[in-house]
Amino acid sequence: MLNYYDIDDILKALVEPTRRQIVERLSRGPASVSELARPFDMSLAAIVQHLQVLEESGLIRSEKIGRVRTCRIEPSGLDRIAGWVAERRSLMERRFDRLGEMLSQPAVDNQVNNQQEEKE
């Protein structure tokens, strides 16, 4: 079963465009904090704050070897959000299927109703 607090943390982390771009970059492979900071016009401290939010949400993990901190995608974080989306999609598809069934029945029901009205 999904923990909705985890889902909330992941969605809150992904709301910010910079963090989404960081996740996009890390989906291509691991990168150091300085590599991740290069494309952005912000301080290294600001990037580190974004990385902390992503790590706390479970979307990424980091490892420090010597003086270099390397970040990488945490697949289980993406799996949790993908599972949540899949559940919502499945629910909506079932609802649309039921709606389709209901919409295909009125023609028969209307004929019965019209015949009953004609008799009255």
Coordinates of N, CA and C in Angstrom, one line a residue:
M1 N 0.8 -1.2 0.0 CA 0.0 0.0 0.0 C 0.9 1.2 0.0
L2 N 0.4 2.3 -0.7 CA 1.2 3.5 -0.8 C 1.0 4.3 0.4
N3 N 2.1 5.0 0.8 CA 2.1 5.9 1.9 C 1.9 7.3 1.3
Y4 N 0.7 7.9 1.6 CA 0.4 9.2 0.9 C 1.3 10.3 1.4
Y5 N 1.9 10.2 2.5 CA 2.9 11.2 2.9 C 4.1 11.2 2.0
D6 N 4.5 9.9 1.6 CA 5.6 9.8 0.7 C 5.3 10.5 -0.7
I7 N 4.1 10.2 -1.1 CA 3.6 10.7 -2.4 C 3.6 12.3 -2.3
D8 N 3.1 12.8 -1.2 CA 3.1 14.3 -1.0 C 4.5 14.8 -1.1
D9 N 5.4 14.2 -0.4 CA 6.8 14.7 -0.4 C 7.4 14.7 -1.8
I10 N 7.1 13.6 -2.6 CA 7.6 13.5 -3.9 C 7.0 14.6 -4.8
L11 N 5.7 14.8 -4.7 CA 5.0 15.8 -5.6 C 5.4 17.2 -5.2
K12 N 5.6 17.5 -3.9 CA 6.1 18.8 -3.5 C 7.5 19.0 -4.0
A13 N 8.3 18.0 -4.0 CA 9.7 18.1 -4.5 C 9.7 18.4 -6.0
L14 N 8.8 17.8 -6.7 CA 8.7 18.0 -8.2 C 8.0 19.2 -8.7
V15 N 7.4 19.9 -7.7 CA 6.6 21.2 -8.1 C 7.6 22.2 -8.6
E16 N 8.8 22.2 -8.1 CA 9.8 23.3 -8.4 C 10.5 23.0 -9.7
P17 N 10.5 23.9 -10.7 CA 11.2 23.6 -12.0 C 12.6 23.2 -11.9
T18 N 13.4 23.8 -11.0 CA 14.8 23.5 -10.9 C 15.0 22.1 -10.5
R19 N 14.2 21.6 -9.5 CA 14.3 20.3 -9.1 C 13.9 19.3 -10.1
R20 N 12.9 19.6 -10.9 CA 12.5 18.7 -12.0 C 13.7 18.6 -13.0
Q21 N 14.4 19.7 -13.3 CA 15.5 19.7 -14.2 C 16.6 18.9 -13.7
I22 N 16.9 19.0 -12.4 CA 17.9 18.2 -11.7 C 17.6 16.7 -11.9
V23 N 16.3 16.3 -11.7 CA 15.9 14.9 -11.8 C 16.1 14.5 -13.3
E24 N 15.7 15.4 -14.2 CA 15.9 15.1 -15.6 C 17.4 14.8 -15.9
R25 N 18.3 15.6 -15.4 CA 19.7 15.5 -15.6 C 20.2 14.2 -15.0
L26 N 19.8 13.9 -13.8 CA 20.2 12.7 -13.1 C 19.7 11.4 -13.7
S27 N 18.6 11.5 -14.5 CA 18.0 10.3 -15.2 C 19.0 9.9 -16.3
R28 N 19.9 10.7 -16.7 CA 20.9 10.4 -17.7 C 22.1 9.8 -17.0
G29 N 22.2 9.9 -15.7 CA 23.4 9.3 -15.0 C 23.8 10.1 -13.8
P30 N 24.7 9.6 -13.0 CA 25.1 10.3 -11.8 C 25.9 11.6 -12.1
A31 N 25.9 12.5 -11.2 CA 26.6 13.8 -11.4 C 27.0 14.4 -10.1
S32 N 28.1 15.1 -10.1 CA 28.5 15.8 -8.9 C 27.6 17.0 -8.6
V33 N 27.7 17.5 -7.4 CA 26.9 18.7 -7.1 C 27.3 19.9 -8.0
S34 N 28.6 20.0 -8.2 CA 29.1 21.1 -9.1 C 28.6 21.0 -10.5
E35 N 28.6 19.7 -11.0 CA 28.1 19.5 -12.4 C 26.6 19.8 -12.4
L36 N 25.8 19.5 -11.4 CA 24.4 19.8 -11.4 C 24.2 21.3 -11.3
A37 N 25.1 22.0 -10.6 CA 24.9 23.5 -10.4 C 25.2 24.3 -11.7
R38 N 26.1 23.8 -12.6 CA 26.5 24.5 -13.7 C 25.4 25.2 -14.6
P39 N 24.4 24.5 -15.0 CA 23.4 25.1 -15.9 C 22.5 26.2 -15.2
F40 N 22.6 26.3 -13.9 CA 21.7 27.2 -13.2 C 22.4 28.5 -12.7
D41 N 21.6 29.5 -12.8 CA 22.1 30.8 -12.3 C 21.7 31.0 -10.9
M42 N 22.3 30.2 -10.0 CA 22.1 30.3 -8.6 C 23.3 29.8 -7.8
S43 N 23.4 30.1 -6.6 CA 24.5 29.7 -5.7 C 24.6 28.2 -5.5
L44 N 25.7 27.7 -5.2 CA 25.9 26.3 -4.9 C 25.1 26.0 -3.7
A45 N 25.0 26.9 -2.7 CA 24.1 26.6 -1.5 C 22.7 26.4 -1.9
A46 N 22.2 27.2 -2.9 CA 20.8 27.0 -3.3 C 20.6 25.7 -4.0
I47 N 21.5 25.3 -4.8 CA 21.5 23.9 -5.4 C 21.5 22.8 -4.4
V48 N 22.3 23.0 -3.4 CA 22.4 22.0 -2.3 C 21.0 21.9 -1.6
Q49 N 20.4 23.0 -1.4 CA 19.0 23.0 -0.7 C 18.0 22.2 -1.6
H50 N 18.1 22.4 -2.9 CA 17.2 21.7 -3.8 C 17.5 20.2 -3.7
L51 N 18.8 19.9 -3.7 CA 19.2 18.5 -3.6 C 18.7 17.8 -2.3
Q52 N 18.8 18.6 -1.2 CA 18.3 18.1 0.1 C 16.8 17.7 0.0
V53 N 16.0 18.6 -0.6 CA 14.6 18.3 -0.8 C 14.4 17.1 -1.6
L54 N 15.1 16.9 -2.7 CA 15.0 15.7 -3.5 C 15.4 14.5 -2.8
E55 N 16.4 14.6 -2.0 CA 16.9 13.4 -1.3 C 15.9 13.0 -0.2
E56 N 15.4 14.0 0.5 CA 14.4 13.8 1.6 C 13.2 13.2 1.1
S57 N 12.8 13.5 -0.2 CA 11.6 12.9 -0.8 C 11.8 11.5 -1.3
G58 N 13.1 11.1 -1.4 CA 13.4 9.7 -1.8 C 13.6 9.6 -3.3
L59 N 13.7 10.8 -4.0 CA 13.9 10.8 -5.5 C 15.3 10.6 -5.9
I60 N 16.2 11.1 -5.1 CA 17.7 10.9 -5.4 C 18.4 10.5 -4.1
R61 N 19.6 10.0 -4.3 CA 20.5 9.8 -3.2 C 21.9 10.3 -3.5
S62 N 22.6 10.6 -2.5 CA 24.0 11.2 -2.7 C 25.0 10.4 -1.9
E63 N 26.2 10.5 -2.4 CA 27.3 9.8 -1.7 C 28.5 10.7 -1.8
K64 N 29.2 10.9 -0.7 CA 30.4 11.7 -0.6 C 31.6 10.8 -0.6
I65 N 32.5 11.0 -1.6 CA 33.7 10.3 -1.6 C 34.8 11.4 -1.7
G66 N 35.6 11.5 -0.7 CA 36.6 12.5 -0.6 C 35.9 13.9 -0.5
R67 N 36.2 14.8 -1.4 CA 35.6 16.1 -1.4 C 34.4 16.2 -2.4
V68 N 34.1 15.1 -3.1 CA 33.1 15.2 -4.1 C 31.8 14.5 -3.7
R69 N 30.7 15.2 -3.7 CA 29.4 14.6 -3.5 C 28.8 14.3 -4.8
T70 N 28.4 13.0 -5.0 CA 27.8 12.6 -6.3 C 26.4 12.2 -6.0
C71 N 25.5 12.6 -6.9 CA 24.1 12.4 -6.7 C 23.6 11.4 -7.9
R72 N 22.6 10.6 -7.6 CA 22.0 9.7 -8.6 C 20.5 9.6 -8.3
I73 N 19.8 9.2 -9.3 CA 18.4 8.9 -9.2 C 18.2 7.7 -8.3
E74 N 17.2 7.8 -7.5 CA 16.8 6.6 -6.6 C 15.5 6.0 -7.3
P75 N 15.7 4.9 -8.0 CA 14.6 4.3 -8.7 C 13.3 4.0 -7.9
S76 N 13.5 3.7 -6.6 CA 12.3 3.3 -5.8 C 11.5 4.6 -5.6
G77 N 12.0 5.8 -5.6 CA 11.2 7.0 -5.5 C 10.4 7.2 -6.7
L78 N 11.0 7.0 -7.8 CA 10.2 7.1 -9.1 C 9.1 6.0 -9.2
D79 N 9.5 4.8 -8.7 CA 8.5 3.7 -8.7 C 7.3 4.0 -7.8
R80 N 7.5 4.7 -6.7 CA 6.4 5.0 -5.8 C 5.4 5.9 -6.5
I81 N 5.9 7.0 -7.1 CA 5.1 7.9 -7.8 C 4.4 7.3 -9.0
A82 N 5.2 6.4 -9.7 CA 4.6 5.7 -10.9 C 3.5 4.8 -10.5
G83 N 3.7 4.1 -9.4 CA 2.6 3.3 -8.8 C 1.4 4.0 -8.5
W84 N 1.5 5.2 -7.9 CA 0.4 6.0 -7.5 C -0.4 6.5 -8.7
V85 N 0.4 6.9 -9.7 CA -0.2 7.4 -11.0 C -1.0 6.2 -11.7
A86 N -0.3 5.0 -11.7 CA -1.0 3.9 -12.3 C -2.3 3.5 -11.6
E87 N -2.3 3.6 -10.3 CA -3.6 3.3 -9.6 C -4.7 4.3 -10.0
R88 N -4.3 5.6 -10.0 CA -5.3 6.6 -10.4 C -5.8 6.3 -11.8
R89 N -4.9 6.0 -12.7 CA -5.2 5.8 -14.1 C -6.1 4.6 -14.2
S90 N -5.8 3.5 -13.5 CA -6.7 2.3 -13.5 C -8.1 2.6 -13.1
L91 N -8.2 3.4 -12.0 CA -9.5 3.8 -11.5 C -10.3 4.6 -12.5
M92 N -9.6 5.5 -13.1 CA -10.3 6.3 -14.2 C -10.7 5.5 -15.4
E93 N -9.9 4.6 -15.8 CA -10.2 3.7 -16.9 C -11.4 2.8 -16.6
R94 N -11.5 2.3 -15.4 CA -12.7 1.5 -15.0 C -13.9 2.4 -15.0
R95 N -13.8 3.6 -14.5 CA -15.0 4.6 -14.5 C -15.4 4.9 -16.0
F96 N -14.4 5.1 -16.9 CA -14.8 5.4 -18.3 C -15.4 4.1 -18.9
D97 N -14.9 2.9 -18.5 CA -15.5 1.7 -19.1 C -17.0 1.6 -18.6
R98 N -17.3 1.9 -17.3 CA -18.6 1.8 -16.8 C -19.5 2.9 -17.5
L99 N -18.9 4.1 -17.7 CA -19.7 5.1 -18.4 C -20.0 4.7 -19.8
G100 N -19.0 4.1 -20.5 CA -19.3 3.6 -21.9 C -20.4 2.6 -21.9
E101 N -20.4 1.7 -20.9 CA -21.5 0.7 -20.8 C -22.8 1.4 -20.6
M102 N -22.8 2.3 -19.7 CA -24.1 3.0 -19.4 C -24.6 3.8 -20.7
L103 N -23.7 4.4 -21.4 CA -24.1 5.2 -22.6 C -24.6 4.3 -23.7
S104 N -24.1 3.1 -23.7 CA -24.6 2.2 -24.8 C -25.9 1.6 -24.5
Q105 N -26.4 1.6 -23.3 CA -27.6 1.0 -22.9 C -28.9 2.0 -23.1
P106 N -28.8 3.3 -23.0 CA -30.0 4.1 -23.1 C -30.8 3.8 -24.4
A107 N -30.2 3.5 -25.5 CA -31.0 3.3 -26.7 C -32.0 2.2 -26.4
V108 N -31.6 1.1 -25.8 CA -32.5 0.0 -25.5 C -33.5 0.5 -24.4
D109 N -33.1 1.1 -23.4 CA -33.9 1.6 -22.3 C -35.0 2.6 -22.8
N110 N -34.5 3.5 -23.7 CA -35.5 4.5 -24.3 C -36.6 3.8 -25.1
Q111 N -36.2 2.7 -25.9 CA -37.2 2.0 -26.7 C -38.3 1.4 -25.7
V112 N -37.8 0.8 -24.6 CA -38.8 0.2 -23.7 C -39.6 1.3 -23.1
N113 N -39.0 2.4 -22.7 CA -39.8 3.6 -22.1 C -40.8 4.1 -23.1
N114 N -40.4 4.3 -24.4 CA -41.3 4.8 -25.4 C -42.5 3.8 -25.7
Q115 N -42.2 2.5 -25.7 CA -43.3 1.6 -25.8 C -44.3 1.6 -24.7
Q116 N -43.7 1.8 -23.5 CA -44.6 1.9 -22.3 C -45.4 3.2 -22.3
E117 N -44.9 4.3 -22.8 CA -45.6 5.5 -22.9 C -46.7 5.4 -24.0
E118 N -46.4 4.7 -25.1 CA -47.4 4.6 -26.1 C -48.6 3.8 -25.6
K119 N -48.4 2.8 -24.8 CA -49.5 2.0 -24.2 C -50.4 2.8 -23.3
E120 N -49.8 3.7 -22.6 CA -50.6 4.5 -21.6 C -51.4 5.5 -22.3

